[in-house]
XYZ file of C-alpha atoms in Angstrom:
64
model
C -4.311 0.715 0.085
C -2.045 1.093 -2.914
C -1.407 -1.376 -5.697
C 1.636 -1.621 -7.925
C 1.861 -3.987 -10.879
C 5.336 -5.283 -11.698
C 6.297 -7.215 -14.833
C 9.065 -9.785 -14.844
C 11.012 -9.787 -18.120
C 13.571 -12.502 -17.351
C 13.002 -15.869 -19.032
C 13.593 -17.694 -15.744
C 11.101 -15.534 -13.878
C 11.843 -14.163 -10.424
C 14.674 -16.369 -9.164
C 16.769 -15.994 -6.008
C 19.247 -13.394 -7.248
C 16.640 -11.092 -8.790
C 14.315 -11.526 -5.787
C 17.162 -10.586 -3.423
C 17.928 -7.505 -5.537
C 14.253 -6.532 -5.460
C 14.123 -6.842 -1.661
C 17.347 -4.829 -1.271
C 15.974 -2.092 -3.532
C 12.804 -1.852 -1.447
C 14.763 -1.751 1.797
C 16.898 1.100 0.469
C 13.867 3.019 -0.793
C 11.705 2.440 2.286
C 13.670 2.944 5.466
C 10.631 2.430 7.726
C 10.574 -1.244 8.778
C 6.867 -1.103 9.652
C 6.032 -0.131 6.072
C 8.349 -2.845 4.710
C 6.595 -5.516 6.781
C 3.198 -4.446 5.423
C 4.165 -4.743 1.750
C 2.964 -7.952 0.167
C 3.250 -9.564 -3.236
C 0.397 -11.541 -4.715
C 0.861 -14.021 -7.553
C -1.789 -16.471 -8.726
C -3.845 -15.998 -5.579
C -0.951 -16.496 -3.147
C 0.224 -13.547 -1.070
C 3.537 -13.270 0.806
C 5.490 -10.562 2.585
C 8.053 -8.905 0.375
C 10.850 -8.957 2.962
C 11.005 -12.769 3.134
C 13.263 -14.069 0.355
C 12.257 -17.713 0.718
C 8.533 -16.904 0.570
C 9.036 -14.640 -2.425
C 10.964 -17.280 -4.374
C 8.429 -19.970 -3.410
C 5.777 -18.093 -5.410
C 7.596 -19.251 -8.563
C 6.807 -16.020 -10.416
C 7.121 -16.576 -14.164
C 7.980 -14.168 -16.958
C 5.169 -11.856 -17.983
């Protein structure tokens, strides 16, 4: 298992537009859909799949 730490520098945190850009970047970088479905983001103890925009935005990731 690999772990990658990402910092959010925007004052508003990870909102819809930036989350959609993040998902698009991952989809371009990782062509294998099986790998994409296994990538998850964890924030404050909640974990969601990275390919689901609504779930990603619902984490309400803040700056930092």
